[in-house]
mmCIF file of C-alpha atoms in Angstrom:
data_model
loop_
_atom_site.group_PDB
_atom_site.id
_atom_site.type_symbol
_atom_site.label_atom_id
_atom_site.label_comp_id
_atom_site.label_asym_id
_atom_site.label_seq_id
_atom_site.Cartn_x
_atom_site.Cartn_y
_atom_site.Cartn_z
ATOM 1 C CA MET A 16 202.172 85.420 116.530
ATOM 2 C CA ALA A 17 203.333 88.875 116.488
ATOM 3 C CA GLU A 18 203.990 90.855 119.600
ATOM 4 C CA GLY A 19 200.813 92.395 120.917
ATOM 5 C CA LEU A 20 198.270 90.123 119.181
ATOM 6 C CA ARG A 21 195.597 88.428 121.170
ATOM 7 C CA PRO A 22 193.511 85.419 120.140
ATOM 8 C CA PHE A 23 189.693 85.696 120.189
ATOM 9 C CA ARG A 24 186.832 83.520 119.204
ATOM 10 C CA LEU A 25 184.510 85.342 116.578
ATOM 11 C CA ARG A 26 181.193 84.438 115.045
ATOM 12 C CA GLY A 27 178.549 86.171 112.911
ATOM 13 C CA CYS A 28 175.204 86.929 114.703
ATOM 14 C CA GLY A 29 173.436 84.585 112.226
ATOM 15 C CA ASN A 30 175.894 81.781 111.920
ATOM 16 C CA PRO A 31 177.100 79.603 114.888
ATOM 17 C CA GLN A 32 180.541 78.601 113.110
ATOM 18 C CA LYS A 33 183.345 80.160 115.377
ATOM 19 C CA PHE A 34 186.679 81.426 113.916
ATOM 20 C CA GLY A 35 190.067 82.023 115.415
ATOM 21 C CA VAL A 36 191.198 85.725 114.859
ATOM 22 C CA ALA A 37 193.996 87.558 116.484
ATOM 23 C CA ALA A 38 194.327 91.360 116.960
ATOM 24 C CA GLY A 39 196.136 93.857 119.009
ATOM 25 C CA SER A 40 193.283 96.404 118.712
ATOM 26 C CA LEU A 41 189.502 96.818 118.429
ATOM 27 C CA ARG A 42 189.751 98.538 115.147
ATOM 28 C CA GLY A 43 192.053 95.749 113.974
ATOM 29 C CA LEU A 44 189.774 92.892 115.236
ATOM 30 C CA LEU A 45 186.783 94.511 113.329
ATOM 31 C CA ARG A 46 188.426 94.723 110.223
ATOM 32 C CA LYS A 47 189.742 91.342 110.360
ATOM 33 C CA GLY A 48 186.332 90.081 111.284
ATOM 34 C CA CYS A 49 184.439 91.788 108.543
ATOM 35 C CA ARG A 50 186.870 90.532 105.774
ATOM 36 C CA LEU A 51 186.757 86.870 107.074
ATOM 37 C CA LEU A 52 182.957 87.064 107.461
ATOM 38 C CA GLN A 53 182.060 89.347 104.442
ATOM 39 C CA VAL A 54 180.334 91.980 106.408
ATOM 40 C CA PRO A 55 180.751 95.789 105.391
ATOM 41 C CA LEU A 56 183.016 97.530 107.771
ATOM 42 C CA ALA A 57 180.813 100.692 107.985
ATOM 43 C CA GLY A 58 178.271 100.330 110.596
ATOM 44 C CA SER A 59 179.757 97.035 112.065
ATOM 45 C CA ARG A 60 180.618 96.327 115.714
ATOM 46 C CA LEU A 61 181.986 93.756 118.021
ATOM 47 C CA CYS A 62 179.884 92.537 121.389
ATOM 48 C CA LEU A 63 180.436 89.947 124.094
ATOM 49 C CA TYR A 64 178.570 86.616 122.984
ATOM 50 C CA GLU A 65 177.753 86.146 126.696
ATOM 51 C CA ASP A 66 175.688 89.111 127.301
ATOM 52 C CA GLY A 67 175.682 91.260 124.195
ATOM 53 C CA THR A 68 177.706 94.340 125.672
ATOM 54 C CA GLU A 69 179.151 96.275 122.954
ATOM 55 C CA LEU A 70 183.076 96.572 122.962
ATOM 56 C CA THR A 71 184.987 99.896 123.219
ATOM 57 C CA GLU A 72 188.688 100.185 122.912
ATOM 58 C CA SER A 73 189.447 100.130 126.517
ATOM 59 C CA TYR A 74 187.054 97.205 127.149
ATOM 60 C CA PHE A 75 188.636 95.416 124.198
ATOM 61 C CA ARG A 76 192.118 95.757 125.967
ATOM 62 C CA ALA A 77 190.608 94.116 129.274
ATOM 63 C CA LEU A 78 189.396 91.117 127.671
ATOM 64 C CA PRO A 79 191.186 87.655 128.395
ATOM 65 C CA PRO A 80 192.381 85.660 125.389
ATOM 66 C CA GLN A 81 189.895 83.441 123.632
ATOM 67 C CA THR A 82 186.791 85.629 124.626
ATOM 68 C CA GLU A 83 183.878 84.638 122.576
ATOM 69 C CA LEU A 84 182.684 87.664 120.484
ATOM 70 C CA VAL A 85 179.921 88.420 117.929
ATOM 71 C CA LEU A 86 180.424 90.283 114.874
ATOM 72 C CA LEU A 87 177.235 92.520 114.335
ATOM 73 C CA GLY A 88 176.689 94.051 110.820
ATOM 74 C CA PRO A 89 174.667 97.138 110.198
ATOM 75 C CA GLY A 90 171.086 96.835 111.850
ATOM 76 C CA GLU A 91 171.860 93.644 113.749
ATOM 77 C CA SER A 92 171.357 93.212 117.315
ATOM 78 C CA TRP A 93 172.657 90.507 119.984
ATOM 79 C CA ARG A 94 171.066 89.793 123.397
ATOM 80 C CA GLY A 95 173.476 87.387 124.468
ATOM 81 C CA CYS A 96 172.601 83.578 124.964
ATOM 82 C CA ALA A 97 168.966 84.344 124.765
ATOM 83 C CA SER A 98 169.552 85.131 120.866
ATOM 84 C CA ASP A 99 170.744 81.801 120.291
ATOM 85 C CA ILE A 100 168.054 79.962 122.215
ATOM 86 C CA GLU A 101 165.513 82.153 120.344
ATOM 87 C CA ARG A 102 167.061 80.896 116.902
ATOM 88 C CA PHE A 103 167.177 77.432 118.273
ATOM 89 C CA LEU A 104 163.594 77.482 119.446
ATOM 90 C CA ALA A 105 162.452 79.072 116.122
ATOM 91 C CA SER A 106 164.083 76.010 114.288
ATOM 92 C CA PHE A 107 161.830 73.336 116.199
ATOM 93 C CA SER A 108 158.677 73.775 113.957
ATOM 94 C CA SER A 109 160.352 73.169 110.694
ATOM 95 C CA GLN A 110 163.432 71.090 111.786
ATOM 96 C CA ARG A 111 162.629 69.101 114.846
ATOM 97 C CA ASP A 112 163.527 65.726 113.441
ATOM 98 C CA ALA A 113 167.119 67.179 112.586
ATOM 99 C CA VAL A 114 167.367 68.714 116.023
ATOM 100 C CA VAL A 115 166.590 65.312 117.700
ATOM 101 C CA GLU A 116 169.143 63.695 115.622
ATOM 102 C CA ALA A 117 171.931 66.266 116.139
ATOM 103 C CA ALA A 118 171.243 66.148 119.983
ATOM 104 C CA ARG A 119 171.657 62.336 119.792
ATOM 105 C CA GLN A 120 174.901 62.454 118.184
ATOM 106 C CA LEU A 121 176.144 64.982 120.772
ATOM 107 C CA LEU A 122 174.864 62.850 123.344
ATOM 108 C CA SER A 123 176.475 59.756 122.220
ATOM 109 C CA ASN A 124 179.789 61.582 122.726
ATOM 110 C CA GLU A 125 179.118 63.740 125.680
ATOM 111 C CA GLN A 126 180.923 62.932 128.858
ATOM 112 C CA ALA A 127 179.785 65.809 131.276
ATOM 113 C CA PRO A 128 176.540 64.436 133.531
ATOM 114 C CA ARG A 129 174.942 68.138 133.470
ATOM 115 C CA ARG A 130 175.198 68.346 129.478
ATOM 116 C CA GLN A 131 174.204 64.632 129.099
ATOM 117 C CA LYS A 132 171.013 65.416 131.214
ATOM 118 C CA LEU A 133 170.250 68.530 129.055
ATOM 119 C CA LEU A 134 170.544 66.818 125.876
ATOM 120 C CA ALA A 135 168.478 63.940 127.196
ATOM 121 C CA ASP A 136 165.834 66.137 128.266
ATOM 122 C CA LEU A 137 165.637 68.167 125.081
ATOM 123 C CA ILE A 138 165.555 64.884 122.930
ATOM 124 C CA HIS A 139 162.681 63.533 125.229
ATOM 125 C CA ASN A 140 160.707 66.597 125.094
ATOM 126 C CA LEU A 141 161.083 67.287 121.343
ATOM 127 C CA SER A 142 159.988 63.487 120.801
ATOM 128 C CA GLU A 143 156.549 64.439 122.509
ATOM 129 C CA ASN A 144 153.599 63.614 120.601
ATOM 130 C CA ILE A 145 151.621 66.966 121.793
ATOM 131 C CA LEU A 146 149.504 67.368 118.642
ATOM 132 C CA ALA A 147 148.099 63.649 118.977
ATOM 133 C CA GLU A 148 144.708 63.511 120.119
ATOM 134 C CA GLU A 149 143.264 60.079 119.234
ATOM 135 C CA ARG A 150 144.062 56.927 121.345
ATOM 136 C CA GLY A 151 145.650 55.165 118.265
ATOM 137 C CA ASP A 152 148.087 58.127 117.752
ATOM 138 C CA ASP A 153 149.760 57.930 121.145
ATOM 139 C CA GLU A 154 149.410 54.867 122.617
ATOM 140 C CA LYS A 155 151.618 55.501 125.548
ATOM 141 C CA TRP A 156 149.810 58.430 126.736
ATOM 142 C CA PHE A 157 146.893 56.071 127.664
ATOM 143 C CA GLU A 158 148.749 53.698 129.365
ATOM 144 C CA GLY A 159 146.904 52.811 132.809
ATOM 145 C CA LEU A 160 143.582 54.508 131.571
ATOM 146 C CA GLU A 161 140.480 52.886 131.043
ATOM 147 C CA SER A 162 139.507 51.897 127.279
ATOM 148 C CA ARG A 163 136.487 54.109 127.462
ATOM 149 C CA PHE A 164 138.771 57.227 126.700
ATOM 150 C CA LYS A 165 139.191 57.197 122.963
ATOM 151 C CA ASN A 166 141.259 60.658 122.899
ATOM 152 C CA LYS A 167 143.060 63.049 125.192
ATOM 153 C CA SER A 168 140.562 65.772 125.752
ATOM 154 C CA SER A 169 137.725 63.243 126.896
ATOM 155 C CA TYR A 170 140.205 62.084 129.719
ATOM 156 C CA MET A 171 141.311 65.509 130.646
ATOM 157 C CA ARG A 172 137.512 66.663 130.629
ATOM 158 C CA TYR A 173 136.792 63.844 133.012
ATOM 159 C CA SER A 174 139.775 64.671 135.136
ATOM 160 C CA CYS A 175 138.281 68.183 135.625
ATOM 161 C CA GLU A 176 134.797 67.085 136.006
ATOM 162 C CA SER A 177 136.131 64.880 138.794
ATOM 163 C CA ARG A 178 137.705 67.712 140.654
ATOM 164 C CA ILE A 179 134.399 69.719 140.313
ATOM 165 C CA ARG A 180 132.306 67.116 141.448
ATOM 166 C CA SER A 181 134.345 66.621 144.591
ATOM 167 C CA TYR A 182 133.811 70.116 145.351
ATOM 168 C CA MET A 183 129.991 69.776 144.981
ATOM 169 C CA LYS A 184 130.080 66.779 147.219
ATOM 170 C CA GLU A 185 131.846 68.916 150.001
ATOM 171 C CA VAL A 186 129.164 71.587 149.766
ATOM 172 C CA SER A 187 126.148 69.318 149.925
ATOM 173 C CA SER A 188 127.684 67.161 152.753
ATOM 174 C CA PHE A 189 128.093 70.521 154.702
ATOM 175 C CA ILE A 190 124.505 70.353 155.580
ATOM 176 C CA SER A 191 124.979 68.643 158.772
ATOM 177 C CA ASN A 192 126.554 71.912 160.002
ATOM 178 C CA VAL A 193 123.741 74.088 158.789
ATOM 179 C CA HIS A 194 121.089 75.284 161.568
ATOM 180 C CA PRO A 195 118.172 72.743 161.471
ATOM 181 C CA THR A 196 115.725 75.320 160.677
ATOM 182 C CA ALA A 197 117.663 76.210 157.084
ATOM 183 C CA ARG A 198 118.720 72.689 156.134
ATOM 184 C CA ASP A 199 115.738 72.553 153.589
ATOM 185 C CA ALA A 200 116.481 76.101 152.068
ATOM 186 C CA TYR A 201 120.558 74.999 151.938
ATOM 187 C CA LYS A 202 119.533 71.773 150.043
ATOM 188 C CA GLY A 203 117.338 73.781 147.752
ATOM 189 C CA ILE A 204 120.275 75.854 146.966
ATOM 190 C CA THR A 205 122.774 72.841 146.353
ATOM 191 C CA ASP A 206 120.123 71.241 144.181
ATOM 192 C CA LEU A 207 120.108 74.371 142.170
ATOM 193 C CA MET A 208 124.061 74.478 141.758
ATOM 194 C CA SER A 209 123.968 70.568 141.039
ATOM 195 C CA ASP A 210 121.524 71.150 138.323
ATOM 196 C CA LYS A 211 123.537 74.004 136.857
ATOM 197 C CA LEU A 212 126.798 71.906 136.910
ATOM 198 C CA LYS A 213 125.116 69.093 135.104
ATOM 199 C CA SER A 214 123.995 71.366 132.312
ATOM 200 C CA MET A 215 127.669 72.523 132.231
ATOM 201 C CA LYS A 216 128.984 69.106 132.161
ATOM 202 C CA TYR A 217 130.680 70.069 135.439
ATOM 203 C CA ASN A 218 133.003 72.716 133.725
ATOM 204 C CA GLY A 219 135.180 69.893 132.071
ATOM 205 C CA CYS A 220 135.924 72.085 129.299
ATOM 206 C CA TYR A 221 138.531 73.930 131.575
ATOM 207 C CA PHE A 222 140.984 71.327 130.725
ATOM 208 C CA ASP A 223 139.911 70.476 127.152
ATOM 209 C CA ARG A 224 142.312 72.352 124.887
ATOM 210 C CA ARG A 225 139.641 72.205 122.145
ATOM 211 C CA GLU A 226 137.263 74.291 123.914
ATOM 212 C CA GLU A 227 137.062 78.025 124.145
ATOM 213 C CA GLU A 228 136.279 78.047 127.814
ATOM 214 C CA ALA A 229 139.684 76.603 128.376
ATOM 215 C CA ALA A 230 141.267 79.800 127.312
ATOM 216 C CA ARG A 231 141.439 81.288 130.775
ATOM 217 C CA LEU A 232 143.634 78.306 132.307
ATOM 218 C CA CYS A 233 144.914 76.800 129.040
ATOM 219 C CA THR A 234 147.300 78.503 126.339
ATOM 220 C CA THR A 235 148.315 77.116 122.805
ATOM 221 C CA GLU A 236 148.101 73.402 122.399
ATOM 222 C CA GLY A 237 147.292 72.497 125.922
ATOM 223 C CA TRP A 238 150.083 74.384 127.791
ATOM 224 C CA PHE A 239 149.006 75.159 131.237
ATOM 225 C CA SER A 240 150.934 77.713 133.276
ATOM 226 C CA CYS A 241 150.797 78.076 137.138
ATOM 227 C CA GLN A 242 149.032 81.185 138.304
ATOM 228 C CA GLY A 243 150.661 81.610 141.253
ATOM 229 C CA PRO A 244 150.037 81.595 145.160
ATOM 230 C CA PHE A 245 146.778 83.237 146.129
ATOM 231 C CA ASP A 246 148.934 86.311 147.274
ATOM 232 C CA ARG A 247 150.928 86.761 144.114
ATOM 233 C CA ALA A 248 149.989 88.055 140.882
ATOM 234 C CA ASP A 249 151.918 85.270 139.156
ATOM 235 C CA CYS A 250 154.167 82.190 139.701
ATOM 236 C CA PRO A 251 157.612 83.186 141.084
ATOM 237 C CA CYS A 252 158.980 79.799 139.497
ATOM 238 C CA LYS A 253 157.238 80.106 136.171
ATOM 239 C CA HIS A 254 155.996 76.560 136.535
ATOM 240 C CA SER A 255 154.466 75.284 133.315
ATOM 241 C CA ILE A 256 153.161 71.898 131.916
ATOM 242 C CA ASN A 257 151.534 70.386 128.972
ATOM 243 C CA PRO A 258 149.747 67.264 130.220
ATOM 244 C CA TYR A 259 148.882 66.144 126.504
ATOM 245 C CA SER A 260 152.602 65.865 125.581
ATOM 246 C CA ASN A 261 153.224 62.474 127.381
ATOM 247 C CA ARG A 262 151.993 59.891 129.950
ATOM 248 C CA GLU A 263 154.685 61.372 132.714
ATOM 249 C CA SER A 264 153.217 64.964 132.199
ATOM 250 C CA ARG A 265 149.607 63.766 132.365
ATOM 251 C CA ILE A 266 150.192 62.077 135.603
ATOM 252 C CA LEU A 267 152.274 65.052 137.027
ATOM 253 C CA PHE A 268 149.440 67.363 136.085
ATOM 254 C CA SER A 269 147.222 65.372 138.408
ATOM 255 C CA THR A 270 149.210 67.034 141.459
ATOM 256 C CA TRP A 271 148.496 70.589 140.191
ATOM 257 C CA ASN A 272 145.713 72.199 142.034
ATOM 258 C CA LEU A 273 142.644 74.323 141.368
ATOM 259 C CA ASP A 274 142.946 76.496 144.393
ATOM 260 C CA HIS A 275 140.185 78.569 145.712
ATOM 261 C CA VAL A 276 141.413 82.180 146.043
ATOM 262 C CA ILE A 277 138.597 82.910 148.563
ATOM 263 C CA GLU A 278 138.721 79.491 150.403
ATOM 264 C CA LYS A 279 135.862 77.060 150.065
ATOM 265 C CA LYS A 280 136.132 75.396 153.357
ATOM 266 C CA ARG A 281 137.178 78.221 155.315
ATOM 267 C CA ALA A 282 135.020 80.991 153.752
ATOM 268 C CA VAL A 283 132.487 80.280 150.901
ATOM 269 C CA VAL A 284 130.726 77.413 152.186
ATOM 270 C CA PRO A 285 130.386 78.629 155.678
ATOM 271 C CA GLU A 286 129.202 82.037 154.440
ATOM 272 C CA LEU A 287 126.688 80.148 152.179
ATOM 273 C CA ALA A 288 125.249 78.137 155.446
ATOM 274 C CA GLU A 289 125.109 81.569 157.400
ATOM 275 C CA ALA A 290 123.445 83.370 154.495
ATOM 276 C CA VAL A 291 120.526 80.578 154.508
ATOM 277 C CA LYS A 292 120.240 80.874 158.261
ATOM 278 C CA THR A 293 120.005 84.714 158.520
ATOM 279 C CA ARG A 294 118.146 85.385 155.260
ATOM 280 C CA ASP A 295 115.078 86.767 157.070
ATOM 281 C CA GLY A 296 112.963 86.598 154.004
ATOM 282 C CA ARG A 297 115.982 87.726 151.451
ATOM 283 C CA GLU A 298 116.885 85.686 148.635
ATOM 284 C CA VAL A 299 120.337 84.085 148.786
ATOM 285 C CA ASN A 300 122.498 85.056 145.600
ATOM 286 C CA TRP A 301 123.279 81.193 145.163
ATOM 287 C CA GLU A 302 124.863 82.066 141.690
ATOM 288 C CA TYR A 303 127.363 84.247 143.430
ATOM 289 C CA PHE A 304 128.530 81.333 145.608
ATOM 290 C CA TYR A 305 128.199 78.878 142.532
ATOM 291 C CA GLN A 306 130.654 81.163 140.751
ATOM 292 C CA LEU A 307 133.314 81.157 143.817
ATOM 293 C CA LEU A 308 132.844 77.410 144.470
ATOM 294 C CA PHE A 309 133.186 75.970 140.802
ATOM 295 C CA THR A 310 134.327 78.564 138.142
ATOM 296 C CA VAL A 311 137.553 80.022 137.190
ATOM 297 C CA HIS A 312 136.122 83.281 138.732
ATOM 298 C CA ASN A 313 137.744 82.097 141.822
ATOM 299 C CA LEU A 314 139.769 79.086 141.082
ATOM 300 C CA LYS A 315 143.486 79.586 140.019
ATOM 301 C CA LEU A 316 145.560 76.723 138.619
ATOM 302 C CA VAL A 317 148.709 76.350 140.633
ATOM 303 C CA HIS A 318 151.736 73.791 140.958
ATOM 304 C CA ILE A 319 151.557 71.971 144.068
ATOM 305 C CA ALA A 320 154.737 73.876 145.340
ATOM 306 C CA CYS A 321 152.583 77.128 145.007
ATOM 307 C CA HIS A 322 149.803 75.772 146.740
ATOM 308 C CA LYS A 323 149.591 77.614 150.174
ATOM 309 C CA LYS A 324 147.290 75.620 152.612
ATOM 310 C CA THR A 325 147.661 78.291 155.082
ATOM 311 C CA ASN A 326 144.621 80.749 155.823
ATOM 312 C CA HIS A 327 144.026 83.159 153.014
ATOM 313 C CA ASN A 328 142.152 85.622 155.070
ATOM 314 C CA LEU A 329 140.061 86.604 152.254
ATOM 315 C CA SER A 330 136.090 86.575 152.729
ATOM 316 C CA CYS A 331 132.961 86.867 150.301
ATOM 317 C CA ASP A 332 131.646 90.195 149.303
ATOM 318 C CA LYS A 333 128.973 91.099 151.706
ATOM 319 C CA THR A 334 127.233 93.071 148.860
ATOM 320 C CA LYS A 335 126.714 90.008 146.819
ATOM 321 C CA ILE A 336 125.323 87.543 149.249
ATOM 322 C CA TYR A 337 121.871 88.278 149.188
ATOM 323 C CA ARG A 338 119.934 89.749 145.861
ATOM 324 C CA GLN A 339 117.065 92.007 145.896
ATOM 325 C CA VAL A 340 113.594 90.261 145.069
ATOM 326 C CA LYS A 341 111.722 92.081 142.094
ATOM 327 C CA GLN A 342 108.567 93.369 143.498
ATOM 328 C CA ASN A 343 105.246 93.712 141.171
ATOM 329 C CA HIS A 344 103.643 96.930 141.880
ATOM 330 C CA LYS A 345 99.927 96.999 140.919
ATOM 331 C CA ILE A 346 98.552 99.770 138.989
ATOM 332 C CA SER A 347 95.433 101.327 140.564
#
């Protein structure tokens, strides 16, 4: 190798194949790269593979040998490793089987434990049967479940219904804490809530990826994202899960919580009991409490690690506890 030449690993923006190229200057490396990859010299430039930093002559001279570089043609851009990941993800829909096979071949010869785990996880995730809905199309997903569940959505609806039913049971059982003179009125309100929940099938649609009502909790093809702790706008860890993908994800999803932002036990139910007791002829706005207790108006889906059981220090809106009774005025 001539004196002053240093070796680099060079690849094109749309091709992962790497070439060894030696040069003593940025301009020289650019010329050789364009000739090798058949890219026009005018408007071309070189950047770091790692983070997309564009090279200058002084930066080039500071690079260690064998640095991996990307040659960008006119109009092309590179955002570092993220560009490769985007291209990789884009290939899943049309080349999933080929990607799985390639990953298996790499895994068979891989010795590094961390890379082995990454490849194994990739193969596992790509082999999931997310789109399958009927029991006969994904028997493994239904292992351990009663035979009455014929498709995934029916079980997920049941799962959500069970959570909402448990909330209704808590609200009803609180009657023992209500002032004796207000218990009949409290029971009247819980009966109204129960009737509405029955008519709404206990809001089981929230976990059904086929229902429009699920849109506020569920994204494309059944993916759920953690909506974050009650005191944050979003989840800091970006937790996400698709319980429709495999049996393990279905089981893990059962540990996620539907968290009441304004707390059910500390705030909503005691406030309802107090409102019934002190109504003094006013009509309790039970539908407001229904919203807080049983709908996504006040429910956030959170990963178990984001479910804070400390006091949220939030209370009901005092202006919504009662509603004005319409009065009929006689015309004389």
